Short mmCIF file of C-alpha atoms in Angstrom, two decimals:
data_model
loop_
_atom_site.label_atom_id
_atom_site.label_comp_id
_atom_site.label_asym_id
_atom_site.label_seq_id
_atom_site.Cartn_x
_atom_site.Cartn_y
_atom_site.Cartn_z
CA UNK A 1 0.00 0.00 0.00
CA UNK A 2 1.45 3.30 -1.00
CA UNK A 3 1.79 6.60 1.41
CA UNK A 4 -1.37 8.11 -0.13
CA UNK A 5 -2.44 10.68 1.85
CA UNK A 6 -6.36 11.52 2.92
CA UNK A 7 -6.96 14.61 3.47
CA UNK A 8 -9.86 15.37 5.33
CA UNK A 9 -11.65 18.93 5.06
CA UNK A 10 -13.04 19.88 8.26
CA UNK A 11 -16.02 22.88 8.12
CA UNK A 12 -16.18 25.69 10.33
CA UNK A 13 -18.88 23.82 12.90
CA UNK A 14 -16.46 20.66 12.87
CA UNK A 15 -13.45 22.70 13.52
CA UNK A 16 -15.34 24.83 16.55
CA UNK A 17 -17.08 22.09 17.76
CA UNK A 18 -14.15 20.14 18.20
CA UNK A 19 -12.06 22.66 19.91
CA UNK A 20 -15.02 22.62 22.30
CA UNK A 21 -14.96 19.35 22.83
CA UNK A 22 -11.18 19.86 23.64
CA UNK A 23 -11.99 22.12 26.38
CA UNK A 24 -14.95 21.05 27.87
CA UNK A 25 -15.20 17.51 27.66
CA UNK A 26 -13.55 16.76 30.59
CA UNK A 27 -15.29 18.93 32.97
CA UNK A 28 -18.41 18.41 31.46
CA UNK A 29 -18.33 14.44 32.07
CA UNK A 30 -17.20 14.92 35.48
CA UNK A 31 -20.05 16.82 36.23
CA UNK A 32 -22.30 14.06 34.57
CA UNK A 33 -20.58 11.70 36.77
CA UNK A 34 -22.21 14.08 39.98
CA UNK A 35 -25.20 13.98 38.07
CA UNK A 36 -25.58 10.03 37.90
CA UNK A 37 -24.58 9.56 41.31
CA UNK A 38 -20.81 8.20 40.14
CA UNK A 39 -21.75 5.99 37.23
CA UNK A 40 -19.22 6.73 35.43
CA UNK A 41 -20.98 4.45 32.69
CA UNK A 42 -23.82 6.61 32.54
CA UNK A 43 -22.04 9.77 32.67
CA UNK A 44 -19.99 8.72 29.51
CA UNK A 45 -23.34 7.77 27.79
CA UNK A 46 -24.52 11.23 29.10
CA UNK A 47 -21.94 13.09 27.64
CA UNK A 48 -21.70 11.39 24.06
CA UNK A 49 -25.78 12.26 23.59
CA UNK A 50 -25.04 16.09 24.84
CA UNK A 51 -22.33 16.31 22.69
CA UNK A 52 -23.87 14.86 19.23
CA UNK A 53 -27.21 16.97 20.03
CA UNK A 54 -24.94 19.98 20.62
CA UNK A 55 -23.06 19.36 17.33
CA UNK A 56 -26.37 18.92 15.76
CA UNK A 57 -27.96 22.28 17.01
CA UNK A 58 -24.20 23.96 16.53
CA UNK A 59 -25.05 26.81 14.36
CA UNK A 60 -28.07 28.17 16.19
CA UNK A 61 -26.30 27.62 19.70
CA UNK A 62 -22.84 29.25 18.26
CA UNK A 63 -24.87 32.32 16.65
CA UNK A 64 -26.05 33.07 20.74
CA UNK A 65 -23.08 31.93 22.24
CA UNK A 66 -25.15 29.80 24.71
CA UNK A 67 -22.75 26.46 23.33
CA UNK A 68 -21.80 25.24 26.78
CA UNK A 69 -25.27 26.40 28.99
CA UNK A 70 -26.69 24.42 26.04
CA UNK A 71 -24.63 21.28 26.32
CA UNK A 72 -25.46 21.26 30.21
CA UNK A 73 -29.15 21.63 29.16
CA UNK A 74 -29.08 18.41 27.38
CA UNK A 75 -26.78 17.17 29.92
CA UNK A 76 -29.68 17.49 32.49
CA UNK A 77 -32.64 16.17 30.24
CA UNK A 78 -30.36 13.60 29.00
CA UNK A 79 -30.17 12.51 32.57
CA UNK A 80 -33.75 13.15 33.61
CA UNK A 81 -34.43 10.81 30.52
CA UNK A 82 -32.61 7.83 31.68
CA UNK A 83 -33.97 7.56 34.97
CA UNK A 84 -37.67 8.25 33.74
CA UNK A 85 -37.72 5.49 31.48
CA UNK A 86 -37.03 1.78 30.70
CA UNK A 87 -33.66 1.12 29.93
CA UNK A 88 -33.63 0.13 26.42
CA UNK A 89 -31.02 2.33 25.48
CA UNK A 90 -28.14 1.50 22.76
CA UNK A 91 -24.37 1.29 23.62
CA UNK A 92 -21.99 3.48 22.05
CA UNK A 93 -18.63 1.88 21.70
CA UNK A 94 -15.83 3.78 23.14
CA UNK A 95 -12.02 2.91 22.78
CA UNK A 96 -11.65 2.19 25.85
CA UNK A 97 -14.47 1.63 28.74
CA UNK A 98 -14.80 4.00 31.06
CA UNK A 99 -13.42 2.93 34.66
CA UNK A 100 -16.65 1.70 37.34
CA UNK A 101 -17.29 3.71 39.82
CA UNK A 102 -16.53 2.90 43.59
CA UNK A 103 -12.99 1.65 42.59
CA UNK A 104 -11.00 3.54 44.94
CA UNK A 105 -7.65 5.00 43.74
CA UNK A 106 -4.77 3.86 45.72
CA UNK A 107 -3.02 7.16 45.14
CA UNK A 108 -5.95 8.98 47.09
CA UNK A 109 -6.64 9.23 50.78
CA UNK A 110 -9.51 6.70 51.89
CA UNK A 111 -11.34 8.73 53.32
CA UNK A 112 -11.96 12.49 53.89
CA UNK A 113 -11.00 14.90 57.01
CA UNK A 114 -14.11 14.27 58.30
CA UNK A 115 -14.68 10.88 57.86
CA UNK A 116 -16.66 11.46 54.81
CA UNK A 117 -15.59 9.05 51.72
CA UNK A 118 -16.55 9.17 47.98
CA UNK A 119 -18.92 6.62 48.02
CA UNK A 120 -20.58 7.99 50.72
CA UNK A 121 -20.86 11.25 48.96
CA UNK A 122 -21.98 9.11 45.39
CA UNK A 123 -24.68 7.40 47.76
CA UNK A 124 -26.17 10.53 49.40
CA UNK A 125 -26.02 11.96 45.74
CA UNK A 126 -27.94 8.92 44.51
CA UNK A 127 -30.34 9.70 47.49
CA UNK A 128 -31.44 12.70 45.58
CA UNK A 129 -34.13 13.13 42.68
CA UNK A 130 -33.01 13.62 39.73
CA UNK A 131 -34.01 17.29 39.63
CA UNK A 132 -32.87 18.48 43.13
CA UNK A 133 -29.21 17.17 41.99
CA UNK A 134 -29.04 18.49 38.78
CA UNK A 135 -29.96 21.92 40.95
CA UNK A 136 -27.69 21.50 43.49
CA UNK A 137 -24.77 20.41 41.20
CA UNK A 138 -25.37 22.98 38.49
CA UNK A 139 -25.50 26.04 41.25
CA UNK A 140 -22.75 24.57 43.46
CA UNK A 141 -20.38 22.71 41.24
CA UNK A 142 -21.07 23.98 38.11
CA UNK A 143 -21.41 27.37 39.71
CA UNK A 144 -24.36 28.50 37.16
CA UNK A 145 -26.07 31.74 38.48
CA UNK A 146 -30.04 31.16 39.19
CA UNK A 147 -31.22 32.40 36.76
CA UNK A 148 -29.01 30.29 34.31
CA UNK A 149 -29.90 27.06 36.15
CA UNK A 150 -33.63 28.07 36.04
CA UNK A 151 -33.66 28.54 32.06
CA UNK A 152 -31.18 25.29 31.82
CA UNK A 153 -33.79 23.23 34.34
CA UNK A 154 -36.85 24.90 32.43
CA UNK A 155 -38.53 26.06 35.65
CA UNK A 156 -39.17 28.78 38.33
CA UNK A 157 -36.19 30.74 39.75
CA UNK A 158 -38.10 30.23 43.05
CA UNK A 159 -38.23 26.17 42.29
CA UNK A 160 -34.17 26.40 41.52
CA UNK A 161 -33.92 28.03 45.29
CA UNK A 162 -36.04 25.52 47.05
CA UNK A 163 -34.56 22.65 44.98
CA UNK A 164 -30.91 23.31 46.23
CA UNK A 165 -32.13 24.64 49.95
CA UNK A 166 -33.80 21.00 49.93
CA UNK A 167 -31.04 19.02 48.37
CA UNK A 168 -28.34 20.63 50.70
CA UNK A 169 -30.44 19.88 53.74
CA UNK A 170 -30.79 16.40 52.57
CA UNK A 171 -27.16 15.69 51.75
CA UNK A 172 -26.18 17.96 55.35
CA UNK A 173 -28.74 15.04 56.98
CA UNK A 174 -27.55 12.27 54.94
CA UNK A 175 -23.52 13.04 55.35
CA UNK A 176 -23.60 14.66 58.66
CA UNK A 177 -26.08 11.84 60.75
CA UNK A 178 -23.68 9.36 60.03
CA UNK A 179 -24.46 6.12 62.37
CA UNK A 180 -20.64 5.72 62.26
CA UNK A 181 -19.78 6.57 65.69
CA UNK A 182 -16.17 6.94 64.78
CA UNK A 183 -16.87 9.75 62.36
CA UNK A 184 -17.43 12.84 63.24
CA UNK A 185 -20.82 14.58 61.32
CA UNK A 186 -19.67 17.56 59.03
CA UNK A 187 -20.89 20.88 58.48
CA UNK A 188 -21.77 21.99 54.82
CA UNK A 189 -20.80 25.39 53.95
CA UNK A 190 -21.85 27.34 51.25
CA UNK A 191 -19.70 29.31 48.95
CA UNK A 192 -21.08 32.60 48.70
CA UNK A 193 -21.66 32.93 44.51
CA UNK A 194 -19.82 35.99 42.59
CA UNK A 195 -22.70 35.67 39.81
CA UNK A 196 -26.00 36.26 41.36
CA UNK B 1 -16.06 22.68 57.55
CA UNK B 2 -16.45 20.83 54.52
CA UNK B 3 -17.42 23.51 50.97
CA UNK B 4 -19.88 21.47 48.94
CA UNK B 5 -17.63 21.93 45.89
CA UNK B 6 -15.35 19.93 48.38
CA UNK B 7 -17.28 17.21 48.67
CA UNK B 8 -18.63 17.24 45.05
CA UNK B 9 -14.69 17.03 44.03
CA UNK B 10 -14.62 14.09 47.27
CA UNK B 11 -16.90 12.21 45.00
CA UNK B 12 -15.34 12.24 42.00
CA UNK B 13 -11.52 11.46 43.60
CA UNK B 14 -11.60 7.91 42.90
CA UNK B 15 -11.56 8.62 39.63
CA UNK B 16 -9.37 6.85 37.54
CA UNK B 17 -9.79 7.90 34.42
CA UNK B 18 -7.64 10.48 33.80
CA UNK B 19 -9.99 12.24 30.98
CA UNK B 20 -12.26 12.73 33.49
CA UNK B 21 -9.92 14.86 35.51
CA UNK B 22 -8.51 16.91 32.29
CA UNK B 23 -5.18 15.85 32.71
CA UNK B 24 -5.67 13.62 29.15
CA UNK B 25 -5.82 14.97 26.14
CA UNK B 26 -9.02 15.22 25.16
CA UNK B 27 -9.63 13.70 21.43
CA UNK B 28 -13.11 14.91 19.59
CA UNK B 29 -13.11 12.41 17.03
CA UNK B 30 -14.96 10.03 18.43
CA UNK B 31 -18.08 13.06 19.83
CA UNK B 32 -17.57 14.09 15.89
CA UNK B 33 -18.40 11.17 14.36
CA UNK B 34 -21.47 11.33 16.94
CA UNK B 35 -22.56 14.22 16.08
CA UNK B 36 -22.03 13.86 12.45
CA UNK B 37 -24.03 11.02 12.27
CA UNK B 38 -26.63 12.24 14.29
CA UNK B 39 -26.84 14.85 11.90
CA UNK B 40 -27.49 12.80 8.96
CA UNK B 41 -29.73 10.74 10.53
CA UNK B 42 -32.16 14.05 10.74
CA UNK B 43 -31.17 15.24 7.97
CA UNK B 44 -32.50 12.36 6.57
CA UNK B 45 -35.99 12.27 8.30
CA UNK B 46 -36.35 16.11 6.72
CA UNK B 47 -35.01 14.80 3.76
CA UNK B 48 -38.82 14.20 2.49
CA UNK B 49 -39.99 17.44 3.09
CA UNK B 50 -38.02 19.20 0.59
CA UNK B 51 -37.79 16.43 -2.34
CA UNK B 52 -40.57 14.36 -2.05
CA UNK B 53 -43.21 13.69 -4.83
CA UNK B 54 -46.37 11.84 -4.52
CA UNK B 55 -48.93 11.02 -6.51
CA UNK B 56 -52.14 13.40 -6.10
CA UNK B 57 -54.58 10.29 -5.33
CA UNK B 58 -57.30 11.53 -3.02
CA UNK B 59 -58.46 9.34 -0.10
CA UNK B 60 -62.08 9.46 0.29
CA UNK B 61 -62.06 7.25 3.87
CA UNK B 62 -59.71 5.85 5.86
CA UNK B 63 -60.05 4.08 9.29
CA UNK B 64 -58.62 2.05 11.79
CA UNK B 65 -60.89 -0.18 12.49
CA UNK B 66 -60.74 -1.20 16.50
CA UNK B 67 -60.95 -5.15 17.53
CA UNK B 68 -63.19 -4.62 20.28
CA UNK B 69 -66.59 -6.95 20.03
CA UNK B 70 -68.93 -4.34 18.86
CA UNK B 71 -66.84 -1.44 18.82
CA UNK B 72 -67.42 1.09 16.52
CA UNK B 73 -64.76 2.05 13.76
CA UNK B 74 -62.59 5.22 14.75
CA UNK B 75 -63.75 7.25 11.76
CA UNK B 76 -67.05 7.46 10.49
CA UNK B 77 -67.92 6.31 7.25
CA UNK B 78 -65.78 3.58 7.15
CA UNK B 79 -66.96 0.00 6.14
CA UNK B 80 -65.91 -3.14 9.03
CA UNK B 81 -62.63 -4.34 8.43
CA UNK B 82 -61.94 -8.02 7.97
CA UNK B 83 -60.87 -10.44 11.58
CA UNK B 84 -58.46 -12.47 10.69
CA UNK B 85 -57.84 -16.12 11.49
CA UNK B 86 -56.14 -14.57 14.58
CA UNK B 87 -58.66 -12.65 15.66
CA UNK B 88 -57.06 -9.62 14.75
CA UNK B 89 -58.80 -6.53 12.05
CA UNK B 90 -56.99 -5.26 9.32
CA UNK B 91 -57.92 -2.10 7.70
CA UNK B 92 -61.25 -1.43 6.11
CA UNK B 93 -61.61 -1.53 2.41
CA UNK B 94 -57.81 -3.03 1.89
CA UNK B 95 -55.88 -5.41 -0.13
CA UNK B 96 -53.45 -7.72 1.93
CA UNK B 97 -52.37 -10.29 -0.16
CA UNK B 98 -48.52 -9.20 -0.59
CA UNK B 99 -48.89 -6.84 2.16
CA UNK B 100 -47.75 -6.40 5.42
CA UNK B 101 -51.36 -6.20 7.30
CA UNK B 102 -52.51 -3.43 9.74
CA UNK B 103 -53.71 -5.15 12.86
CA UNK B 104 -54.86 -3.83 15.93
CA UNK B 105 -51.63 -3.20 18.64
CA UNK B 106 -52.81 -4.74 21.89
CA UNK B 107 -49.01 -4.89 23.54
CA UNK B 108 -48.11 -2.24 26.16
CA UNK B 109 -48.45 1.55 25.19
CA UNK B 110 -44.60 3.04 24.82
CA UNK B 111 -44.12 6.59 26.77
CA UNK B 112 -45.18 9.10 25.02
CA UNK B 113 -47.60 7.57 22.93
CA UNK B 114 -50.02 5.68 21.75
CA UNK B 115 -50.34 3.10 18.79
CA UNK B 116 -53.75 2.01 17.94
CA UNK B 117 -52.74 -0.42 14.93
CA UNK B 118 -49.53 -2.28 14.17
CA UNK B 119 -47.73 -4.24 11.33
CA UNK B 120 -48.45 -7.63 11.75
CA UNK B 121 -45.21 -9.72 12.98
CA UNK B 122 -43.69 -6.30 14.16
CA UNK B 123 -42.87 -5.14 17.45
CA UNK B 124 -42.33 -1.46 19.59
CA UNK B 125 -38.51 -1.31 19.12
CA UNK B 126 -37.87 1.72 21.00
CA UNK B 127 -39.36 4.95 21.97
CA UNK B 128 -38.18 8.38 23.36
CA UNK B 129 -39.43 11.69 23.83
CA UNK B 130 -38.04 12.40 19.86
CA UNK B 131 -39.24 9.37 18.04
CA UNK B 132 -41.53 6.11 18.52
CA UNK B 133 -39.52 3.07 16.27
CA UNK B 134 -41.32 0.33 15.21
CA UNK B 135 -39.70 -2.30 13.04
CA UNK B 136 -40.19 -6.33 12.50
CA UNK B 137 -39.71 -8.76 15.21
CA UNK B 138 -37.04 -10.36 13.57
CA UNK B 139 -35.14 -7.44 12.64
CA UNK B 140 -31.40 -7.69 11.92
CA UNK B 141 -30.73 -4.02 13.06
CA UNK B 142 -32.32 -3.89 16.80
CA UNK B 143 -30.79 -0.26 17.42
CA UNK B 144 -33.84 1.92 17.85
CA UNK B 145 -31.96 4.91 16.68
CA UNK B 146 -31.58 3.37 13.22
CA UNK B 147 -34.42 4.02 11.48
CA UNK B 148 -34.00 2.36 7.54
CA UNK B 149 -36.66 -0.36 7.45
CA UNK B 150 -38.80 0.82 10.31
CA UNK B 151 -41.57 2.62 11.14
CA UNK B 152 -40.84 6.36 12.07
CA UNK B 153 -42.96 8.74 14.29
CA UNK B 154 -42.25 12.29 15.67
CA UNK B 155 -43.05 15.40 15.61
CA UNK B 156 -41.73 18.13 14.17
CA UNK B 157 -42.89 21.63 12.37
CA UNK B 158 -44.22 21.67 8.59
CA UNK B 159 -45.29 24.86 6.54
CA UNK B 160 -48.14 23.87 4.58
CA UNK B 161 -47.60 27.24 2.83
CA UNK B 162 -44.32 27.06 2.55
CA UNK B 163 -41.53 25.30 0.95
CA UNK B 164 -41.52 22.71 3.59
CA UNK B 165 -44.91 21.34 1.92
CA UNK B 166 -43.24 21.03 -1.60
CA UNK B 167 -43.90 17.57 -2.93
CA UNK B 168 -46.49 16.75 -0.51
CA UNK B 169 -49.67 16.14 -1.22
CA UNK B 170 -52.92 17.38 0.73
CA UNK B 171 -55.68 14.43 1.29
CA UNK B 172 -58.23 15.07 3.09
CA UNK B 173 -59.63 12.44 5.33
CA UNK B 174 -62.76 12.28 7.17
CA UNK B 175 -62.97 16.05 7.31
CA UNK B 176 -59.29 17.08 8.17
CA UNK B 177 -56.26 17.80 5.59
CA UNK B 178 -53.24 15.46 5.91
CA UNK B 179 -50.15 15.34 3.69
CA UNK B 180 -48.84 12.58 2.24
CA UNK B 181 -44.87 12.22 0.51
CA UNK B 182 -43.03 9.09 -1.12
CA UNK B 183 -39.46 9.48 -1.81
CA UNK B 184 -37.19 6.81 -2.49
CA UNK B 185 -37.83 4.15 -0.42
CA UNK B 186 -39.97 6.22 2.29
CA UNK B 187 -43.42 7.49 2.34
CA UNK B 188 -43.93 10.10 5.03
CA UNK B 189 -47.20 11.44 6.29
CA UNK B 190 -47.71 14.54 8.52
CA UNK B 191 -50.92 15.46 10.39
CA UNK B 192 -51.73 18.82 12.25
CA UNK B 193 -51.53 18.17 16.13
CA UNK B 194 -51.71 21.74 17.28
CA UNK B 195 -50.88 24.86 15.79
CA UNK B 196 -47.31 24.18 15.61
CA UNK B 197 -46.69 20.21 16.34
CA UNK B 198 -47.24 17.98 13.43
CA UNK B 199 -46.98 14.53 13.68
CA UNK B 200 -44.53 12.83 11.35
CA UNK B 201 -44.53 8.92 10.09
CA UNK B 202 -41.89 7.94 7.88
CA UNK B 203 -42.73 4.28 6.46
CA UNK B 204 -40.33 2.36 4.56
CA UNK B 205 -41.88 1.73 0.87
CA UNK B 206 -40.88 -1.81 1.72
CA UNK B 207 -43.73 -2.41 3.74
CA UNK B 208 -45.94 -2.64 0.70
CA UNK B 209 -48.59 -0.27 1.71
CA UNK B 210 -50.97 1.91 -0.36
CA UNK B 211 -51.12 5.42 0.90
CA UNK B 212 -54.89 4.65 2.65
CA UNK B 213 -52.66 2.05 5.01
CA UNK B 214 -50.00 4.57 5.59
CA UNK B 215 -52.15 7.37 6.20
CA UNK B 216 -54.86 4.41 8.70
CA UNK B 217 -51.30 3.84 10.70
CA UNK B 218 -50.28 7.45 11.27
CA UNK B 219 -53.75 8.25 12.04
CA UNK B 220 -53.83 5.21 14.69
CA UNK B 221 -50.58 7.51 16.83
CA UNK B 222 -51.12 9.66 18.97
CA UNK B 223 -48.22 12.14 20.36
CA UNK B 224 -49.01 12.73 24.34
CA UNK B 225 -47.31 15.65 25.65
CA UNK B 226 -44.14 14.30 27.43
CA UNK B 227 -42.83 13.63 23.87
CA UNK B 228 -40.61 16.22 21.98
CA UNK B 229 -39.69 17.31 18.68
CA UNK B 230 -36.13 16.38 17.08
CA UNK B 231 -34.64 19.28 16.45
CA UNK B 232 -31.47 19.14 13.80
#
């Protein structure tokens, strides 16, 4: 077989869209993963149907400039999907699986300063619905303003507020009740929000 | 005092995959190819709208006739339809010899919507806020987001002034205006919902059907509200 080359012309959406992919892939799946609780399976699966819906609607989503609050709107409903409804849904194959979740990494510490460890966290996550951790997780990880999460969760600023007040008390009473009597309960703390 | 972006980043610290933590680098090929394909695929679906030409055959009645003992068919007008040796009804007033027959769906209603009549031998192979498939039992290709060779049904928008109606044709059926589109290998039908939702069925020429059985099938859907239009 000779050295022919293939060149391969890539179009101004192709070219964008992958440079966004570049960028915000990572953080994007690791915010899925909060989303899903730590499936890390579901997360990936997440992420490839944002991203090929977001490369579909490209143009219209580039001309606003609303690429990545769109991605995490898909994200979300994406998510909201999967729980709602029997799981016939197709595999995608991927070069290489993503890891399962609840494998612990010997690099990192077993447990937190508190006592608190990450599948604790995953399973007070998983304790949530669906929509009060996509709140909490797009105002307090993905640090989306309320009015952004509102228009991304199609509801009620006022819904957004209750949604996280109720899914922080939940995860404060889930992670800080621990029947553990050799861990001490922690104290959530906010992080006051430069965006309103 | 644990921050909650603390123990959001505590949850994802076992971690191994290094993508996940953006120290990989981050290749878009694969999300590409996604999207691309995704692309196509509606692409594809809208494909009718713009090209399609159909014969200007108006449909005087059609009806889905319903398999209940003594029910009354769906749209008036409309002559019984035959029972077959399985006790199902096919359509009133059609051929089935070399056909794949119409017969009542009495499986479980997908989410989203509702299917009043069926291909005999084929099944509910997926459904989704964007798109109900329905393809044969024995179908090679079980992927429900492959639609070639399967029953299609969305919604979507469709300018009957426009040039989104080119190559459609208006029938008008029991007192209400449907459109009606072969191209290829698919004929589509689309029927006015609400002002702005129009049901879509896509049905693979394959299937045999005149345009009264095409038409009888997409009348038989219903869209409920939870379900969404593809957008692409």
């Amino acid at each position: 077989m000779s050295g022919e080359e293939v060149h391969v012309t890539l179009s101004i959406r192709d070219e964008e869209f992958s440079a966004f992919v570049r960028t915000s892939r990572p953080e994007l799946l690791r915010s899925a993963r909060l989303l899903a609780a730590g499936d890390s399976h579901l997360a990936e699966d997440l992420v490839q149907t944002a991203l090929a819906r977001l490369y579909v609607a490209w143009p219209k989503v580039r001309r606003t400039g609303t690429q990545h609050a769109y991605a995490w709107r898909i994200l979300v409903n994406a998510h909201i999907d999967e729980v709602r409804r029997p799981r016939w849904r197709r595999e995608q194959p991927v070069a290489s699986p993503p890891e399962r979740p609840g494998l612990p990494d010997p690099a990192m510490p077993e447990a937190f300063a508190d006592g608190i460890d990450a599948p604790a966290v995953r399973a007070a996550l998983a304790a949530l619905p669906p929509g009060m951790r996509a709140a909490v997780v797009l105002r307090h990880w993905a640090d989306f303003s309320i009015e952004e999460t509102a228009a991304i969760l199609g509801c009620s600023e006022g819904t957004v507020k209750s949604q996280t007040a109720k899914a922080v008390a939940k995860l404060r009473d889930l992670l800080g009740s621990d029947s553990r009597a050799d861990r001490t309960p922690i104290t959530l703390s906010i992080t006051t929000k430069t965006r309103n | 005092m644990t921050d909650l972006r603390d123990l959001f980043e505590l949850a994802l610290a076992d971690d191994a995959g290094g993508g996940a933590r953006g120290d990989v680098a981050t290749d878009p090929a694969a999300d590409l190819a996604r999207g691309r394909k995704l692309l196509a695929r509606r692409r594809m679906l809208g494909g009718a709208v713009a090209t399609a030409a159909a014969a200007a055959i108006a449909v005087g009645a059609v009806a889905v006739v319903p398999s209940g003992p003594g029910a009354k068919p769906s749209h008036p007008g409309v002559a019984a339809g035959q029972r077959t040796a399985a006790g199902q009804r096919t359509v009133a007033g059609q051929p089935t010899a070399g056909r794949i027959r119409l017969v009542a769906y009495t499986g479980a209603q997908p989410p989203g919507y509702t299917v009043k009549v069926i291909p005999a031998g084929w099944v509910i192979q997926g459904s989704n806020p964007y798109a109900l498939v329905i393809a044969p039992a024995n179908a090679p290709n079980k992927d429900p987001d492959v639609f070639v060779g399967k029953l299609f049904v969305g919604q979507g928008a469709f300018d009957v002034s426009g040039s989104s109606a080119q190559g459609w044709t208006p029938v008008q059926v029991t007192g209400r205006t449907v459109y009606y589109s072969v191209q290829d290998s698919t004929a589509g039908v689309v029927i006015k919902m609400t002002p702005s939702d129009w049901l879509t069925v896509q049905a693979p020429t394959s299937l045999g059907w005149t345009k009264q059985q095409v038409i009888a099938f997409a009348l038989g859907v219903t869209i409920l509200p939870t379900a969404q239009e593809g957008k692409g």
